[in-house]
mmCIF file of N, CA and C and ligand atoms in Angstrom:
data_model
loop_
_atom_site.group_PDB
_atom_site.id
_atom_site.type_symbol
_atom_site.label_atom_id
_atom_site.label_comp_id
_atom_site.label_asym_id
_atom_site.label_seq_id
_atom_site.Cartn_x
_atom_site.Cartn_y
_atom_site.Cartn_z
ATOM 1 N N UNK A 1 91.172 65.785 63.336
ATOM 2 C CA UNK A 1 91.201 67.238 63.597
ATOM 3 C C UNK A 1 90.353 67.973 62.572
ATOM 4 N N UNK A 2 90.782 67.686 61.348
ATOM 5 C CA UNK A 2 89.731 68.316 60.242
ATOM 6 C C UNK A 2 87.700 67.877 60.625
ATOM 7 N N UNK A 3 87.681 66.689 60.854
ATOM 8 C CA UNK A 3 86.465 66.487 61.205
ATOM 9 C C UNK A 3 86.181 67.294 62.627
ATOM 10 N N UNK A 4 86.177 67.280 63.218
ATOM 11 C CA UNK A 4 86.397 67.995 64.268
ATOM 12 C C UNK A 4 85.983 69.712 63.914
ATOM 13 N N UNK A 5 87.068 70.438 62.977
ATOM 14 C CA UNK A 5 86.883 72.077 62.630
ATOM 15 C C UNK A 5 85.554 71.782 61.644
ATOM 16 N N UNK A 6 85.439 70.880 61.420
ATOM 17 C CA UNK A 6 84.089 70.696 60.414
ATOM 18 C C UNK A 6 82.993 71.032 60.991
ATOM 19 N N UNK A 7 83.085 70.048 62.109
ATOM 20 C CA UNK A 7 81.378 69.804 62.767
ATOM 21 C C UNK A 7 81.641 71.306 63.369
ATOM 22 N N UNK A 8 82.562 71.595 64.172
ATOM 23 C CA UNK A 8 82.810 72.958 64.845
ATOM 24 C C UNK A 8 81.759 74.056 63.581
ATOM 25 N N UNK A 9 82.669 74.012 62.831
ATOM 26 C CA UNK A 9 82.366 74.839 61.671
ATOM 27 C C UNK A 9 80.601 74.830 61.188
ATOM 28 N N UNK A 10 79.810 73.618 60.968
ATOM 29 C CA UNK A 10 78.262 73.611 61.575
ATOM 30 C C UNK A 10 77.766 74.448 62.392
ATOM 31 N N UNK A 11 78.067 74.080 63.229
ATOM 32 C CA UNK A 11 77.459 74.637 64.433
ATOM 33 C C UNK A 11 77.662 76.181 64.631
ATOM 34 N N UNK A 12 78.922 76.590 64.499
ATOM 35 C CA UNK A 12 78.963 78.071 64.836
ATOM 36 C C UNK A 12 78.165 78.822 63.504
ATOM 37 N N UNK A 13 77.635 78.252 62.732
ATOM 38 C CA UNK A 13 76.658 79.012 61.584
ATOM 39 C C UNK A 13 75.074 78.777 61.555
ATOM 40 N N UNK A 14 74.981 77.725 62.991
ATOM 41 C CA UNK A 14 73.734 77.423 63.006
ATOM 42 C C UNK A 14 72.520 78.375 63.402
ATOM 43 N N UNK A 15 72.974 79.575 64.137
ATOM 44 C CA UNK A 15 72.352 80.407 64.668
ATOM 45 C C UNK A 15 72.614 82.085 63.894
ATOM 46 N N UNK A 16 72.153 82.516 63.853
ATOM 47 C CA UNK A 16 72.540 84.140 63.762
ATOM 48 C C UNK A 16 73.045 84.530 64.562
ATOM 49 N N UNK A 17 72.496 84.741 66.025
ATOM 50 C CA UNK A 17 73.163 85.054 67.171
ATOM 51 C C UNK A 17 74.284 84.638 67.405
ATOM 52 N N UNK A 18 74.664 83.487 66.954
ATOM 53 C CA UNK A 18 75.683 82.540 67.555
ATOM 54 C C UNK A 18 76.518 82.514 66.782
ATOM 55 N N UNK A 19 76.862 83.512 65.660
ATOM 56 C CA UNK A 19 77.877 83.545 64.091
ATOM 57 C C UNK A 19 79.146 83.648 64.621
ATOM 58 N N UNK A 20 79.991 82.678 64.369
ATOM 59 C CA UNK A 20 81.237 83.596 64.582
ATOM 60 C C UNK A 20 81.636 83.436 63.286
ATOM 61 N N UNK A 21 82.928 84.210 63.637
ATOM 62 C CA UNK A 21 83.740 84.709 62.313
ATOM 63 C C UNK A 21 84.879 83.683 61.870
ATOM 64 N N UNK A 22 85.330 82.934 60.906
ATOM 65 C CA UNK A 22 85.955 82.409 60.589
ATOM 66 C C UNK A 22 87.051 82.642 60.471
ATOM 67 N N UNK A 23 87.522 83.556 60.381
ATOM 68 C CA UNK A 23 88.980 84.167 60.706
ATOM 69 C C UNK A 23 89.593 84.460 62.099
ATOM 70 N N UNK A 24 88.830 84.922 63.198
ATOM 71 C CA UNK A 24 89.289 85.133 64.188
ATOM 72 C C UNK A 24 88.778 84.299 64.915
ATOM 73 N N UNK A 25 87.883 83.582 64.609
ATOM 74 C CA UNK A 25 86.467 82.781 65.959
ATOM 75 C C UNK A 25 85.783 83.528 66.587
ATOM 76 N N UNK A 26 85.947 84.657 66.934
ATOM 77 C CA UNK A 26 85.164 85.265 67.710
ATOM 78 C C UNK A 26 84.233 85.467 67.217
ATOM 79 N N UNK A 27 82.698 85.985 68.184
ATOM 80 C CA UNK A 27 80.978 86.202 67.581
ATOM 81 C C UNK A 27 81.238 87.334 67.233
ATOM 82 N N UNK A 28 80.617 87.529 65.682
ATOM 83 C CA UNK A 28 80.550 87.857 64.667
ATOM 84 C C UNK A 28 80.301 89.812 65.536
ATOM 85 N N UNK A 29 79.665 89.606 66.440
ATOM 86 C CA UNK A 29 79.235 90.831 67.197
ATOM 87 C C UNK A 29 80.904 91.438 67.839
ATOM 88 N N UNK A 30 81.914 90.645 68.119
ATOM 89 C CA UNK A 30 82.687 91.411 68.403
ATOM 90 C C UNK A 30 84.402 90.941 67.313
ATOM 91 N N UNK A 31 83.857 90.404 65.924
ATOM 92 C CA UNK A 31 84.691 90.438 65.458
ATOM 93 C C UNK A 31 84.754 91.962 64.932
ATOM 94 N N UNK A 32 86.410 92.064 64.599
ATOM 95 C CA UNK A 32 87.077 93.445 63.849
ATOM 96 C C UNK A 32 87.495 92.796 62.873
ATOM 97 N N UNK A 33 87.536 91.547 62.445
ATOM 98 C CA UNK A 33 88.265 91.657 60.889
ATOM 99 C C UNK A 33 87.756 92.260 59.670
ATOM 100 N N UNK A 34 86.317 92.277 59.533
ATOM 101 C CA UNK A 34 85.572 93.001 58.348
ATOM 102 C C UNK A 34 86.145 94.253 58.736
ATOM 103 N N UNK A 35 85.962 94.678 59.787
ATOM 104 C CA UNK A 35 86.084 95.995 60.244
ATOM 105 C C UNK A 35 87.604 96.941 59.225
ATOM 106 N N UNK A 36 88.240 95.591 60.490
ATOM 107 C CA UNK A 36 89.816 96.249 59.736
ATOM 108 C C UNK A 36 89.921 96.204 58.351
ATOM 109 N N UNK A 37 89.311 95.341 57.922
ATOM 110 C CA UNK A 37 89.127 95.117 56.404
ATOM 111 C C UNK A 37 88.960 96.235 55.469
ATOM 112 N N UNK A 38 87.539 96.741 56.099
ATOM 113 C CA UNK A 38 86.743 98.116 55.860
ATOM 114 C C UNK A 38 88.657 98.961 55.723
ATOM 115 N N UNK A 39 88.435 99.127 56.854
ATOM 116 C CA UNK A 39 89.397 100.230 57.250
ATOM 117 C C UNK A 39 90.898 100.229 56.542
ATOM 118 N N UNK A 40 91.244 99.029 56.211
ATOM 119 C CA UNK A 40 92.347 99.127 55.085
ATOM 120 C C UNK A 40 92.257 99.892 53.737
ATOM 121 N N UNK A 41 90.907 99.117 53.130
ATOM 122 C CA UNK A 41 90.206 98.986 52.132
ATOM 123 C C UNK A 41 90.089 100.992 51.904
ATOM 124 N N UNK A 42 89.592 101.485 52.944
ATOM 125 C CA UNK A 42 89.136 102.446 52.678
ATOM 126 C C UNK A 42 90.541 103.507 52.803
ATOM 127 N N UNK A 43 91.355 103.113 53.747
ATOM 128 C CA UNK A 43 92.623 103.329 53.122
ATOM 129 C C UNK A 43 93.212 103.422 52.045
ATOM 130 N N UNK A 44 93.428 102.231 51.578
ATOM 131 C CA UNK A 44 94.411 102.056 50.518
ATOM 132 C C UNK A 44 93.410 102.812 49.153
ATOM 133 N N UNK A 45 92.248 103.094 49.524
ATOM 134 C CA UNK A 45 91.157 103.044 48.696
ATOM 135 C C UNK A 45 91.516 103.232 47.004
ATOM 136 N N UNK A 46 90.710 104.689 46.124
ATOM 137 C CA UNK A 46 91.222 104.541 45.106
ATOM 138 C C UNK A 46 91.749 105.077 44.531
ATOM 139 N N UNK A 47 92.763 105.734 45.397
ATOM 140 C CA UNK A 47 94.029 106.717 45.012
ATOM 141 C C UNK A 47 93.401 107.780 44.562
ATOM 142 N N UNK A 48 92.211 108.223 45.625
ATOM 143 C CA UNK A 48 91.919 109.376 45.653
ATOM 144 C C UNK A 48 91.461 109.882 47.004
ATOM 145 N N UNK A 49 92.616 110.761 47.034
ATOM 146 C CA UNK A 49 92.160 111.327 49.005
ATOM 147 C C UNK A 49 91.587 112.327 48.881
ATOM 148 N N UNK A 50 90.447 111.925 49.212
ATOM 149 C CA UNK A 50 88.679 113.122 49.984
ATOM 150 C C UNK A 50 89.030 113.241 51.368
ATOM 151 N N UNK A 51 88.505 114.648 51.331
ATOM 152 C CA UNK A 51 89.323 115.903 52.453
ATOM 153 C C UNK A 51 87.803 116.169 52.188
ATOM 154 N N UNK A 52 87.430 116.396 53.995
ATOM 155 C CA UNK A 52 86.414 116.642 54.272
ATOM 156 C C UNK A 52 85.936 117.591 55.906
ATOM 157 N N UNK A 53 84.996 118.271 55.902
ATOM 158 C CA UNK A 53 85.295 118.968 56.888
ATOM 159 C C UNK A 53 84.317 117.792 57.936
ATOM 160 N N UNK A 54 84.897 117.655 59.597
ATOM 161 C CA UNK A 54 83.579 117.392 60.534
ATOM 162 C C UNK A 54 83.493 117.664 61.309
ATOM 163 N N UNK A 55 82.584 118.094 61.896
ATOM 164 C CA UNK A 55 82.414 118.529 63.087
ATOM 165 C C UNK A 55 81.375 117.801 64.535
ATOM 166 N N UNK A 56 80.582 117.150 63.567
ATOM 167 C CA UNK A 56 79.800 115.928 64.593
ATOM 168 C C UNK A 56 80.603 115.381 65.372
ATOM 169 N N UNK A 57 80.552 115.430 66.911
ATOM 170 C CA UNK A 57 80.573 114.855 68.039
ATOM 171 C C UNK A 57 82.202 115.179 68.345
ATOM 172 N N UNK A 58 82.230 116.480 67.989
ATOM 173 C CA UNK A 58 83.291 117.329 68.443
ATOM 174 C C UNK A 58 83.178 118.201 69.328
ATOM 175 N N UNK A 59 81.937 118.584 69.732
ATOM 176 C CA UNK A 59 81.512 120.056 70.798
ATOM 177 C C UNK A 59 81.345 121.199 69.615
ATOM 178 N N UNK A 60 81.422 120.191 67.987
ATOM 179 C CA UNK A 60 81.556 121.449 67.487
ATOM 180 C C UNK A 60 82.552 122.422 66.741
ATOM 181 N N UNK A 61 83.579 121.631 67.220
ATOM 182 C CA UNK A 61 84.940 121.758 66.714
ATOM 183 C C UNK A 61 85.293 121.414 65.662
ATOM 184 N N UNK A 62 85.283 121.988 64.322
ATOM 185 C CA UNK A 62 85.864 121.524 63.218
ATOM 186 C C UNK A 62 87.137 120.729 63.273
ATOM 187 N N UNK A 63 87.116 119.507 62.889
ATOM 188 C CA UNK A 63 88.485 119.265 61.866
ATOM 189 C C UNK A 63 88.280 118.788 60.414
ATOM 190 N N UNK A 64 90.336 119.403 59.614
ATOM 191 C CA UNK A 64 89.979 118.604 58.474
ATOM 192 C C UNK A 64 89.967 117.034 58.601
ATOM 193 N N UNK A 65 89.598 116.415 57.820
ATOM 194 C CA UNK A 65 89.849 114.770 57.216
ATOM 195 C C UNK A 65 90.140 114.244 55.932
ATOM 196 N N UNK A 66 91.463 113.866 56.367
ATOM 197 C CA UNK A 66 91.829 113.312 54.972
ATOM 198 C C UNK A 66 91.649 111.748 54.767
ATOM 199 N N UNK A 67 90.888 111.341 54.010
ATOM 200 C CA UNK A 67 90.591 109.848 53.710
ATOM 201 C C UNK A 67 91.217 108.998 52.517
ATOM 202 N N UNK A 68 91.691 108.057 52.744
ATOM 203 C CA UNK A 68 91.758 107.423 51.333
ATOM 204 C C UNK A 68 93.176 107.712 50.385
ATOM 205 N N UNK A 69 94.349 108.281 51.182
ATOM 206 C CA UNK A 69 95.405 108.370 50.927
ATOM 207 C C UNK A 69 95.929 107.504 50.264
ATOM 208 N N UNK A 70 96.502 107.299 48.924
ATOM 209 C CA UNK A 70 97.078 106.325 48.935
ATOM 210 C C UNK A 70 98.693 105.650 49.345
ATOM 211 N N UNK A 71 98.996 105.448 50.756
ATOM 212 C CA UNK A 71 100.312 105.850 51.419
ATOM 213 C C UNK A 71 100.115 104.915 52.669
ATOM 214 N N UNK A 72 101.236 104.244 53.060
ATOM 215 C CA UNK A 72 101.468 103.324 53.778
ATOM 216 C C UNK A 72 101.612 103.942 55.386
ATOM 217 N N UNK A 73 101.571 103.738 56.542
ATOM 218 C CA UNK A 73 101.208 104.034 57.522
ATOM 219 C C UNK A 73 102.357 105.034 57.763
ATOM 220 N N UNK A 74 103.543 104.329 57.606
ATOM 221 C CA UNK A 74 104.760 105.755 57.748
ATOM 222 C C UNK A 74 104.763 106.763 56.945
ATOM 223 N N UNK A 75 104.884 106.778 55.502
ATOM 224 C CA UNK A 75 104.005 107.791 54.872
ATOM 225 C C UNK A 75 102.997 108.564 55.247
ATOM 226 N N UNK A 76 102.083 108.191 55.819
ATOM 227 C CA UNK A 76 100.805 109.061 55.924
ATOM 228 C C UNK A 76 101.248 109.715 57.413
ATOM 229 N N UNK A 77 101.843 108.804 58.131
ATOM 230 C CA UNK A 77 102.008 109.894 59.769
ATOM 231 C C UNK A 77 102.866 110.590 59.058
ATOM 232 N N UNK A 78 103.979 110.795 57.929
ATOM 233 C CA UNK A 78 104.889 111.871 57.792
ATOM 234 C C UNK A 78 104.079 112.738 57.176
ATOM 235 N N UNK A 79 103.091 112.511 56.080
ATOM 236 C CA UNK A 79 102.294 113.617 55.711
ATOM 237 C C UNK A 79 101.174 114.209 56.295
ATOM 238 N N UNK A 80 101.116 113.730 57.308
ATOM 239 C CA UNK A 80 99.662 114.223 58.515
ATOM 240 C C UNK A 80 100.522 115.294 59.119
ATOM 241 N N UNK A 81 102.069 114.882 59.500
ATOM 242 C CA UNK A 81 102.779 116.254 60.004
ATOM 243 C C UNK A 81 103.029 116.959 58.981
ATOM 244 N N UNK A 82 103.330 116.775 57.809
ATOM 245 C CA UNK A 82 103.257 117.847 57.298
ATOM 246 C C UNK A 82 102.003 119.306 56.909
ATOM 247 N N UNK A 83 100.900 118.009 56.738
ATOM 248 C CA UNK A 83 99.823 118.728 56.999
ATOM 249 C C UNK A 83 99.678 119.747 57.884
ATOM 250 N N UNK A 84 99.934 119.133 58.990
ATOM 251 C CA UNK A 84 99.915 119.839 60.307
ATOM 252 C C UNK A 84 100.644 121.056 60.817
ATOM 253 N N UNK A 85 101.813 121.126 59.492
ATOM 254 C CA UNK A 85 102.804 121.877 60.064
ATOM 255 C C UNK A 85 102.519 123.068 59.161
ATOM 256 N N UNK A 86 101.736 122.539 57.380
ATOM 257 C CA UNK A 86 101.558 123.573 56.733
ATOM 258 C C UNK A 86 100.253 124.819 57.234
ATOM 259 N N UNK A 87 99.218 124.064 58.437
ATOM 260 C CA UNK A 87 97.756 124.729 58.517
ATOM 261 C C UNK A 87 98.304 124.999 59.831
ATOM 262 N N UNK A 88 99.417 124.772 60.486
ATOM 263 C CA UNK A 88 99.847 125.321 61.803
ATOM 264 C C UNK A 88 98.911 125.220 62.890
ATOM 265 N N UNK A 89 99.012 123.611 62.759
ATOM 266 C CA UNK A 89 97.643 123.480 63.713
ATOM 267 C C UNK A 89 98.437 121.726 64.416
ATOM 268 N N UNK A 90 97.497 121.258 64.992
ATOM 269 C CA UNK A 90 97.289 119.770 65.539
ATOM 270 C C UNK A 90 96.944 119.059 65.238
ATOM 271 N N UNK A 91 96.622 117.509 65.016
ATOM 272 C CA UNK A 91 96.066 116.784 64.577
ATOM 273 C C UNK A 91 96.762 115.230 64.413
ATOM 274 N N UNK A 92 95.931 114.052 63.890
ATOM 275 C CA UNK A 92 96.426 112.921 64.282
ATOM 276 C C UNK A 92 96.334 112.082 62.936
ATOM 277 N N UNK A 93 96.881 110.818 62.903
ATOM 278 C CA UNK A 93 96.835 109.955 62.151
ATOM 279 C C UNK A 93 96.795 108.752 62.370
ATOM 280 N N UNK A 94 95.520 108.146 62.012
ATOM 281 C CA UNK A 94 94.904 106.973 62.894
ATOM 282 C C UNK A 94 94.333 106.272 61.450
ATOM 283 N N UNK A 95 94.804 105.103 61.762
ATOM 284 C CA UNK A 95 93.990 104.158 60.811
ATOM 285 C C UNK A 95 93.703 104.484 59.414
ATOM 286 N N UNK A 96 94.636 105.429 58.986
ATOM 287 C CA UNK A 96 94.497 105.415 57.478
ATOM 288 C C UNK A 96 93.824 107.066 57.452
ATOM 289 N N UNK A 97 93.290 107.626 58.395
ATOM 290 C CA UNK A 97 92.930 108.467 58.256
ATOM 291 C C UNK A 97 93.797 109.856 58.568
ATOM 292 N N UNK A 98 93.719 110.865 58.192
ATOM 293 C CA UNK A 98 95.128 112.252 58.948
ATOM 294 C C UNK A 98 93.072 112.940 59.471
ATOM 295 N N UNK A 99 93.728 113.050 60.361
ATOM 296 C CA UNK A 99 92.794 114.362 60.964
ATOM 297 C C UNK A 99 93.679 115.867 61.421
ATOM 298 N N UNK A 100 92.963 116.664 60.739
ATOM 299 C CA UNK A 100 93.432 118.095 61.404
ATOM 300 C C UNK A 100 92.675 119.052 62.257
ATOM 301 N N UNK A 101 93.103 119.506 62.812
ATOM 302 C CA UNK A 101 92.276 120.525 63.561
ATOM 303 C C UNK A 101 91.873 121.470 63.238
ATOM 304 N N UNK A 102 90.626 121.884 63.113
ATOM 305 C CA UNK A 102 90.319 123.138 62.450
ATOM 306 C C UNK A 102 89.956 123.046 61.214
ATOM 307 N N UNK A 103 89.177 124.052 60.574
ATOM 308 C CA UNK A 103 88.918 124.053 58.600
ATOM 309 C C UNK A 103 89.753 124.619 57.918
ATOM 310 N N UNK A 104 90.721 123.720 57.729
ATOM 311 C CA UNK A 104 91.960 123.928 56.474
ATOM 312 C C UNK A 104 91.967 123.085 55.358
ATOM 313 N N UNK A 105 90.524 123.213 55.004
ATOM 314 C CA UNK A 105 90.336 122.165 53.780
ATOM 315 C C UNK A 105 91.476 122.708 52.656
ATOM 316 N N UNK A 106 90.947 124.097 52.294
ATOM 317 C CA UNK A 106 91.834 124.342 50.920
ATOM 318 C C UNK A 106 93.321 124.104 50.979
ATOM 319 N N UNK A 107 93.636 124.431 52.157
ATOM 320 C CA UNK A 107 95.127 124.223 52.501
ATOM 321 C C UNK A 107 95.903 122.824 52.387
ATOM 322 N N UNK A 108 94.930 122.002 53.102
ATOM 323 C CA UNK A 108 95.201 120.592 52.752
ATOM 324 C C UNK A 108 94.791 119.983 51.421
ATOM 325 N N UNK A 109 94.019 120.856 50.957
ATOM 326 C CA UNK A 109 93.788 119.836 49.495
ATOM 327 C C UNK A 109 94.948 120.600 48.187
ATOM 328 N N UNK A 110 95.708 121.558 48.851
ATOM 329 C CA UNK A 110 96.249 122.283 47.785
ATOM 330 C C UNK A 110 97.476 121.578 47.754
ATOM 331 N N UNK A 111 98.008 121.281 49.598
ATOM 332 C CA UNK A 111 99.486 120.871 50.079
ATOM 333 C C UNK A 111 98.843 119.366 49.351
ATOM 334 N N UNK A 112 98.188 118.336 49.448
ATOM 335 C CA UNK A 112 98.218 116.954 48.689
ATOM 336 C C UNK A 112 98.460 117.464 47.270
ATOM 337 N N UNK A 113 97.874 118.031 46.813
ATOM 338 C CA UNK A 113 97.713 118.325 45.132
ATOM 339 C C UNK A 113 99.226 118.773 44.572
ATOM 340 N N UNK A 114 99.894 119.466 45.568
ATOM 341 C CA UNK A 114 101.360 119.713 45.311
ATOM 342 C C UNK A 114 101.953 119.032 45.504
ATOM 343 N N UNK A 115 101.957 117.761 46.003
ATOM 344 C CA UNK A 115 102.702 116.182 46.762
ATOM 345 C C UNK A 115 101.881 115.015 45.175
ATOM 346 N N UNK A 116 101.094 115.778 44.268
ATOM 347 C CA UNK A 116 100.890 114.748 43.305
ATOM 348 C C UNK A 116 99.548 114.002 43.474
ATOM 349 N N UNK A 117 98.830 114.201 44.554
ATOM 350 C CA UNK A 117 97.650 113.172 44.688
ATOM 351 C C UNK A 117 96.303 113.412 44.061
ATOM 352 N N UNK A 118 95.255 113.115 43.653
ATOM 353 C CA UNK A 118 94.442 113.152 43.663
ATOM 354 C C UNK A 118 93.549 113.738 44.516
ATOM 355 N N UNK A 119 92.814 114.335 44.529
ATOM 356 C CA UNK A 119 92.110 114.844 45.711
ATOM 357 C C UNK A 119 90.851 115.170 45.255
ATOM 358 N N UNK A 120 89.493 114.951 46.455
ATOM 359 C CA UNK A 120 88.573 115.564 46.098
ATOM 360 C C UNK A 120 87.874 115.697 47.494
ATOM 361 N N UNK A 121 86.669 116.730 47.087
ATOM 362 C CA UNK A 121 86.457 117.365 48.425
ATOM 363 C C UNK A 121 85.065 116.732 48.592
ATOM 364 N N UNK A 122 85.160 116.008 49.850
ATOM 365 C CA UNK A 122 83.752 114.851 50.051
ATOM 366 C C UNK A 122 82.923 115.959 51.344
ATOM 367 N N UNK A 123 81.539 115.182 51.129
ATOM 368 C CA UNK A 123 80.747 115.482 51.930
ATOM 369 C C UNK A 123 81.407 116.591 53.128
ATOM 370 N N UNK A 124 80.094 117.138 54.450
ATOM 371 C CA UNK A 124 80.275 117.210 55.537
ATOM 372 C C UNK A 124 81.254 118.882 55.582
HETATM 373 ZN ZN1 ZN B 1 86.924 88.024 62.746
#
């Protein structure tokens, strides 16, 4: 069996095209583990949450973004509502990220800063 994941293991690195990923098997083109990786990573990041405004490929529509929280998934959906509840607005919490609706940067960087965090105000 080990000889076997070996030669396997050859071959799926023989090509570029043909990479897969060693963690999931799948080609490298539709693995997500770096991805999720990324996306933890930039999560858990370095205990400093950058609040940022965007509006690209919204119609235009501002929201805030809070990145880089340092707070575990139930944590952060409880503080995305709170967010949400202090700028009296909508918004979601996906993958490490709180999105709000609308430009309530100061609001959100004041409500983290009063919860203890770090904060800084990134790009966009
Ligand atoms: Zn993978």
């Amino acid at each position: 069996m080990k000889k076997a994941l070996s030669s396997l293991g050859g071959l799926v690195y023989s090509t570029d095209a043909g990479r897969m990923c060693p963690d999931c098997r799948q080609p490298l083109a539709d693995c997500r583990c770096k991805a999720n990786a990324a996306a933890a990573a930039l999560a858990a990041g370095d205990g400093v949450a950058r609040v940022s405004r965007e509006t690209k490929g919204r119609g235009g529509k501002a929201v805030t973004v809070v990145k880089g929280v340092a707070l575990d998934a139930v944590a952060l959906a409880a503080l995305g509502k709170q967010l949400k509840a202090a700028c009296g607005t909508g918004g979601t919490v996906k993958d490490g990220v709180i999105e709000i609706q609308g430009d309530h940067i100061d609001k959100v960087m004041a409500a983290l800063k009063a919860q203890g965090h770090t904060v800084k105000r990134a790009g966009g």
